């Protein structure tokens, strides 16, 4: 059982190495599309594993040759494909007896995360998430990119079909090959490792999204110039971040039920020693889902607060405009009265009329200004 005790250490690298190995950084996000000569163009890697070790051959194996070796000598085959066409996948599907509906989903991609059981295989769809690095969130920033990893799991085979430009399983394959005891458990051990790998990616992306949301939240609730009310941020930035969170949510939420099924319901294709570790994956996935739901609710609150602050700022502007209009109304009224030029206006010919009227006007304006300022209008 030492393999089981070391399982987490093998399939769950540290957070830093995960972001480097799985393409969560912009400069490491592409698939390794190196393909073996003599194999179909969509096949990235094809290997036979027996007793936990990769069976070495003098040349790269085709999927058909690998399966013949497995049927003759035992073990299992792991085939990795990248965006196969229907024609490229037809031969492999026929060799392994894959269900036509699952094959169609694997070729067409853009599937919802799910788990489907057929007579001799399981078909699992994972959405991979890649965080797009950016210096500053804008109204057009792309925060997350999605891809897909689809797994056909049988008694003696595991086929992975990947779509999108990120989410490579190359590093994961190497880590598993370094643990023969784990690989000796068969295809279900690889399926668990892939599920754990994908969910670890979710955790890393959730942490990065938290930083973006914190930045927006801080900017919204920071005081404005001079300690006044903040005028908020561009609402389009918040909407964009909310759309990206919704994309993340569509990848996480549907996967929770399949992980629960894999951890709770006995399946003959899943090794009992491995099945219990799907509970850990489901637990981490549930935590990520709670984070994503919290992100969505928090962004709703931030958006409402931003709109409210913008409204308050506009009201303050209107109060200031109204205050200055009230102050200027006094000299305007005085000028209007003495601009009528009636003949019988004694003040027009009084020696001290002009300074007295100007003094009264200034006093009234200062009084109004002081009153409005004391009441917070200026």
Coordinates of C-alpha atoms in Angstrom, one line a residue:
X1 CA 0.0 0.0 0.0
X2 CA 3.0 2.3 -0.1
X3 CA 1.8 3.3 -3.6
X4 CA -1.4 4.5 -2.2
X5 CA 0.3 6.5 0.5
X6 CA 2.5 8.2 -2.1
X7 CA -0.3 8.8 -4.6
X8 CA -0.9 12.4 -3.7
X9 CA 2.8 13.3 -3.9
X10 CA 3.0 11.8 -7.4
X11 CA -0.1 13.2 -9.0
X12 CA -0.2 16.6 -7.2
X13 CA 2.9 18.7 -7.7
X14 CA 3.4 21.9 -5.8
X15 CA 1.4 24.9 -6.9
X16 CA 4.5 26.6 -8.4
X17 CA 5.5 23.6 -10.5
X18 CA 1.9 23.1 -11.5
X19 CA 1.7 26.5 -13.0
X20 CA 5.0 25.8 -14.9
X21 CA 4.2 22.3 -16.1
X22 CA 0.5 22.7 -17.1
X23 CA 0.7 25.8 -19.1
X24 CA -0.9 28.1 -16.6
X25 CA 1.7 30.6 -17.5
X26 CA 1.4 32.3 -20.9
X27 CA 4.8 31.2 -22.2
X28 CA 4.2 27.5 -21.3
X29 CA 0.7 27.1 -22.4
X30 CA 1.0 25.3 -25.8
X31 CA 0.6 21.6 -26.4
X32 CA 3.6 19.5 -27.1
X33 CA 2.6 18.6 -30.6
X34 CA 5.6 16.5 -31.4
X35 CA 4.3 13.3 -33.1
X36 CA 6.0 10.0 -33.6
X37 CA 6.8 9.2 -37.2
X38 CA 4.7 6.4 -38.7
X39 CA 1.7 7.1 -36.5
X40 CA -1.5 9.0 -37.4
X41 CA -1.0 12.8 -37.4
X42 CA -3.3 13.3 -34.4
X43 CA -1.4 10.8 -32.1
X44 CA 0.9 12.6 -29.7
X45 CA 2.1 9.5 -27.8
X46 CA 1.2 5.8 -27.7
X47 CA 2.7 3.6 -25.1
X48 CA 2.2 0.1 -23.5
X49 CA 2.6 -0.2 -19.8
X50 CA 3.1 -3.6 -18.1
X51 CA 3.7 -4.1 -14.4
X52 CA 3.9 -0.3 -14.0
X53 CA 6.7 0.2 -16.5
X54 CA 6.6 1.5 -20.1
X55 CA 7.4 -1.2 -22.6
X56 CA 10.2 -0.1 -24.7
X57 CA 10.1 -0.9 -28.4
X58 CA 12.6 -0.4 -31.2
X59 CA 10.3 2.1 -33.0
X60 CA 7.2 4.1 -32.2
X61 CA 4.1 1.9 -31.9
X62 CA 0.8 2.5 -33.8
X63 CA -2.3 2.2 -31.7
X64 CA -3.2 -1.1 -33.4
X65 CA 0.2 -2.6 -32.7
X66 CA 0.1 -1.4 -29.1
X67 CA -3.3 -3.0 -28.6
X68 CA -2.1 -6.3 -30.1
X69 CA 0.8 -6.3 -27.6
X70 CA -1.5 -5.7 -24.7
X71 CA -3.9 -8.5 -25.7
X72 CA -0.9 -10.9 -26.2
X73 CA 1.2 -10.1 -23.2
X74 CA -1.0 -8.1 -20.8
X75 CA -0.8 -4.6 -19.4
X76 CA -2.6 -1.6 -20.8
X77 CA -2.1 1.0 -23.5
X78 CA -2.3 4.8 -23.1
X79 CA -2.8 6.7 -26.3
X80 CA -2.8 10.5 -26.4
X81 CA -4.4 12.4 -29.3
X82 CA -4.6 16.1 -30.1
X83 CA -7.7 17.3 -32.0
X84 CA -8.1 14.2 -34.2
X85 CA -10.4 14.3 -37.3
X86 CA -13.2 11.8 -37.8
X87 CA -11.1 9.9 -40.3
X88 CA -8.0 9.8 -38.0
X89 CA -10.1 8.6 -35.0
X90 CA -12.1 6.0 -36.9
X91 CA -9.5 3.3 -37.0
X92 CA -8.7 3.7 -33.3
X93 CA -12.4 3.7 -32.4
X94 CA -12.9 0.5 -34.3
X95 CA -9.9 -1.2 -32.8
X96 CA -11.0 -0.4 -29.2
X97 CA -14.7 -0.8 -29.7
X98 CA -15.6 2.7 -28.7
X99 CA -19.2 3.8 -28.7
X100 CA -20.2 5.9 -31.8
X101 CA -21.9 8.6 -29.7
X102 CA -18.8 9.0 -27.5
X103 CA -16.6 9.1 -30.6
X104 CA -18.7 11.8 -32.1
X105 CA -18.4 13.9 -29.0
X106 CA -14.7 13.4 -28.8
X107 CA -14.2 14.6 -32.4
X108 CA -16.6 17.5 -32.3
X109 CA -15.4 18.8 -28.9
X110 CA -17.2 21.7 -27.1
X111 CA -18.8 19.2 -24.8
X112 CA -20.1 19.8 -21.3
X113 CA -18.1 18.0 -18.5
X114 CA -19.7 14.6 -18.0
X115 CA -19.2 10.9 -17.3
X116 CA -20.9 8.3 -19.5
X117 CA -20.8 4.6 -19.0
X118 CA -20.9 2.1 -21.8
X119 CA -20.6 -1.7 -21.8
X120 CA -16.8 -1.9 -21.8
X121 CA -15.6 1.7 -21.2
X122 CA -16.1 5.0 -19.5
X123 CA -16.2 8.3 -21.3
X124 CA -15.2 11.3 -19.3
X125 CA -15.0 14.9 -20.4
X126 CA -12.9 17.5 -18.5
X127 CA -12.8 21.2 -19.3
X128 CA -9.3 22.5 -18.8
X129 CA -8.8 26.2 -17.7
X130 CA -5.8 28.4 -18.5
X131 CA -5.3 31.7 -16.8
X132 CA -4.2 34.4 -19.3
X133 CA -1.6 36.7 -17.8
X134 CA -2.2 40.4 -18.1
X135 CA -0.7 43.6 -16.7
X136 CA -4.0 45.3 -16.0
X137 CA -7.6 44.2 -16.4
X138 CA -9.4 46.1 -19.2
X139 CA -12.8 45.9 -20.8
X140 CA -11.4 43.5 -23.4
X141 CA -9.0 41.5 -21.3
X142 CA -9.1 37.7 -21.8
X143 CA -8.8 36.2 -18.3
X144 CA -9.3 32.5 -18.9
X145 CA -9.0 30.2 -21.9
X146 CA -10.6 26.8 -22.0
X147 CA -9.7 23.5 -23.5
X148 CA -10.9 19.9 -23.2
X149 CA -9.5 16.6 -22.2
X150 CA -11.7 13.6 -23.0
X151 CA -10.8 10.1 -21.6
X152 CA -11.9 6.7 -22.8
X153 CA -11.2 4.3 -20.0
X154 CA -11.4 0.5 -20.6
X155 CA -10.1 -2.6 -18.9
X156 CA -6.7 -2.5 -20.7
X157 CA -6.6 0.9 -22.4
X158 CA -6.9 4.6 -21.8
X159 CA -7.3 7.1 -24.7
X160 CA -7.0 10.8 -24.1
X161 CA -8.3 13.3 -26.7
X162 CA -7.3 16.9 -26.2
X163 CA -8.7 20.0 -27.7
X164 CA -7.4 23.6 -27.4
X165 CA -4.0 25.1 -27.1
X166 CA -3.3 24.3 -23.5
X167 CA -3.6 21.6 -20.9
X168 CA -0.8 19.3 -22.0
X169 CA -0.5 15.9 -20.2
X170 CA 3.1 15.4 -21.1
X171 CA 4.5 16.3 -17.7
X172 CA 1.8 14.2 -16.0
X173 CA 2.7 11.2 -18.1
X174 CA 6.4 11.5 -17.1
X175 CA 5.5 11.8 -13.4
X176 CA 3.3 8.7 -13.6
X177 CA 6.1 6.8 -15.4
X178 CA 8.3 7.6 -12.4
X179 CA 6.0 5.7 -10.1
X180 CA 5.6 2.0 -11.3
X181 CA 3.5 1.0 -8.3
X182 CA 0.9 3.6 -9.3
X183 CA 0.9 2.7 -13.0
X184 CA 0.5 -1.0 -12.1
X185 CA -3.0 -0.2 -10.9
X186 CA -4.0 0.3 -14.6
X187 CA -6.0 2.8 -16.5
X188 CA -8.1 3.9 -13.6
X189 CA -5.0 5.2 -11.9
X190 CA -4.2 7.3 -14.9
X191 CA -7.8 8.6 -15.0
X192 CA -7.6 9.7 -11.4
X193 CA -4.3 11.4 -12.1
X194 CA -5.8 13.3 -15.0
X195 CA -8.8 14.4 -12.9
X196 CA -6.6 15.5 -10.1
X197 CA -4.3 17.3 -12.6
X198 CA -7.3 19.2 -14.1
X199 CA -8.7 20.2 -10.7
X200 CA -5.3 21.4 -9.5
X201 CA -5.4 23.7 -12.5
X202 CA -8.8 25.0 -11.4
X203 CA -7.3 25.8 -7.9
X204 CA -4.4 27.8 -9.5
X205 CA -6.8 29.7 -11.8
X206 CA -9.1 30.5 -8.9
X207 CA -6.2 31.9 -6.9
X208 CA -5.2 34.1 -9.9
X209 CA -8.8 35.3 -10.4
X210 CA -9.1 36.1 -6.8
X211 CA -6.2 38.6 -7.3
X212 CA -8.0 40.2 -10.2
X213 CA -11.2 40.5 -8.3
X214 CA -9.4 42.0 -5.3
X215 CA -7.8 44.6 -7.5
X216 CA -11.1 45.7 -8.9
X217 CA -12.8 45.6 -5.5
X218 CA -10.0 47.8 -4.0
X219 CA -10.3 50.3 -6.8
X220 CA -14.0 50.6 -6.5
X221 CA -14.0 51.1 -2.7
X222 CA -10.9 53.4 -2.6
X223 CA -11.7 57.0 -1.7
X224 CA -11.8 59.5 -4.5
X225 CA -9.5 62.6 -5.0
X226 CA -9.2 64.6 -1.8
X227 CA -10.8 61.9 0.2
X228 CA -14.1 62.3 -1.4
X229 CA -16.5 59.7 -2.8
X230 CA -14.9 57.4 -5.5
X231 CA -16.3 57.7 -9.0
X232 CA -15.9 54.0 -9.4
X233 CA -14.3 52.2 -12.3
X234 CA -15.3 51.4 -15.9
X235 CA -18.3 49.1 -15.5
X236 CA -17.2 47.3 -18.7
X237 CA -14.2 45.9 -16.8
X238 CA -16.4 44.4 -14.2
X239 CA -18.7 42.9 -16.8
X240 CA -15.7 41.4 -18.6
X241 CA -14.4 39.8 -15.4
X242 CA -17.9 38.5 -14.7
X243 CA -18.1 36.9 -18.1
X244 CA -14.8 35.2 -17.6
X245 CA -15.9 33.9 -14.2
X246 CA -19.0 32.5 -15.8
X247 CA -16.8 30.6 -18.3
X248 CA -14.9 29.2 -15.4
X249 CA -18.2 28.2 -13.7
X250 CA -19.3 26.3 -16.8
X251 CA -16.2 24.2 -16.6
X252 CA -16.3 23.5 -12.8
X253 CA -20.0 23.0 -11.9
X254 CA -21.0 20.1 -14.3
X255 CA -17.9 18.1 -13.3
X256 CA -18.8 17.8 -9.6
X257 CA -21.4 15.1 -10.2
X258 CA -19.1 12.8 -12.3
X259 CA -16.4 13.0 -9.7
X260 CA -18.9 12.1 -7.0
X261 CA -20.1 9.1 -9.0
X262 CA -16.5 7.9 -9.5
X263 CA -15.8 8.2 -5.8
X264 CA -19.1 6.7 -4.5
X265 CA -20.4 4.2 -6.9
X266 CA -18.5 0.9 -7.4
X267 CA -17.4 0.5 -11.0
X268 CA -15.7 -2.6 -12.4
X269 CA -13.4 -0.4 -14.5
X270 CA -12.2 1.6 -11.5
X271 CA -9.7 -0.1 -9.1
X272 CA -11.1 0.0 -5.5
X273 CA -7.8 1.3 -4.2
X274 CA -8.0 4.2 -6.6
X275 CA -11.7 4.9 -6.3
X276 CA -11.4 6.3 -2.8
X277 CA -9.0 9.0 -4.0
X278 CA -11.6 10.4 -6.3
X279 CA -13.3 11.6 -3.1
X280 CA -10.3 13.9 -2.6
X281 CA -10.7 15.2 -6.1
X282 CA -14.4 15.7 -5.6
X283 CA -13.7 17.6 -2.3
X284 CA -11.2 19.9 -4.0
X285 CA -13.6 20.5 -6.9
X286 CA -16.5 21.3 -4.5
X287 CA -14.2 23.9 -2.8
X288 CA -13.4 25.5 -6.2
X289 CA -17.1 25.6 -7.1
X290 CA -17.8 27.4 -3.9
X291 CA -15.1 29.9 -4.7
X292 CA -16.5 30.4 -8.2
X293 CA -20.0 31.0 -6.9
X294 CA -18.6 33.4 -4.4
X295 CA -16.7 35.2 -7.2
X296 CA -19.9 35.6 -9.1
X297 CA -21.8 37.0 -6.1
X298 CA -19.0 39.3 -5.1
X299 CA -18.8 40.7 -8.6
X300 CA -22.5 41.4 -8.5
X301 CA -22.0 43.3 -5.3
X302 CA -19.0 45.2 -6.7
X303 CA -20.9 46.1 -9.8
X304 CA -23.9 47.4 -7.8
X305 CA -21.6 49.3 -5.5
X306 CA -19.8 50.8 -8.5
X307 CA -23.0 52.0 -10.1
X308 CA -24.2 53.4 -6.7
X309 CA -20.9 55.3 -6.3
X310 CA -21.2 56.7 -9.8
X311 CA -24.7 57.8 -9.0
X312 CA -23.5 59.4 -5.7
X313 CA -20.7 61.2 -7.5
X314 CA -23.2 62.6 -10.1
X315 CA -25.4 63.8 -7.3
X316 CA -22.5 65.5 -5.7
X317 CA -21.7 67.2 -9.0
X318 CA -25.4 68.4 -9.3
X319 CA -25.3 69.7 -5.7
X320 CA -22.2 71.7 -6.4
X321 CA -23.6 73.1 -9.7
X322 CA -26.9 74.0 -7.9
X323 CA -25.0 75.7 -5.1
X324 CA -22.9 77.9 -7.4
X325 CA -26.1 78.7 -9.4
X326 CA -27.7 79.9 -6.1
X327 CA -24.7 82.1 -5.3
X328 CA -24.6 83.7 -8.8
X329 CA -28.4 84.2 -8.7
X330 CA -27.9 87.1 -6.2
X331 CA -25.7 89.4 -8.5
X332 CA -27.8 88.3 -11.5
X333 CA -31.0 89.5 -9.7
X334 CA -29.4 92.8 -8.7
X335 CA -28.1 93.4 -12.2
X336 CA -31.5 92.5 -13.6
X337 CA -33.3 95.0 -11.3
X338 CA -30.9 97.9 -12.0
X339 CA -30.8 97.1 -15.7
X340 CA -34.4 98.0 -16.2
X341 CA -33.6 101.7 -16.4
X342 CA -36.8 103.1 -15.0
X343 CA -36.8 106.9 -14.7
X344 CA -37.9 107.0 -11.0
X345 CA -35.1 104.9 -9.4
X346 CA -33.6 107.0 -6.6
X347 CA -30.5 104.8 -6.3
X348 CA -29.4 105.6 -9.8
X349 CA -28.5 109.2 -8.9
X350 CA -27.4 108.5 -5.2
X351 CA -23.7 109.2 -4.6
X352 CA -23.2 106.0 -2.5
X353 CA -25.7 103.8 -4.4
X354 CA -23.1 101.7 -6.3
X355 CA -20.8 100.8 -3.4
X356 CA -23.7 100.0 -1.1
X357 CA -25.4 97.7 -3.6
X358 CA -22.1 96.0 -4.4
X359 CA -21.4 95.5 -0.7
X360 CA -24.9 94.1 -0.1
X361 CA -24.4 91.7 -3.1
X362 CA -21.0 90.5 -1.8
X363 CA -22.3 89.9 1.7
X364 CA -25.3 87.9 0.4
X365 CA -23.1 85.8 -1.8
X366 CA -20.7 85.1 1.0
X367 CA -23.5 84.2 3.4
X368 CA -25.0 81.8 0.9
X369 CA -21.6 80.2 0.2
X370 CA -20.9 79.7 3.9
X371 CA -24.3 78.2 4.5
X372 CA -24.0 75.7 1.6
X373 CA -20.4 74.8 2.6
X374 CA -21.5 74.2 6.2
X375 CA -24.2 71.8 5.0
X376 CA -21.8 69.9 2.8
X377 CA -23.0 71.1 -0.6
X378 CA -19.7 72.7 -1.4

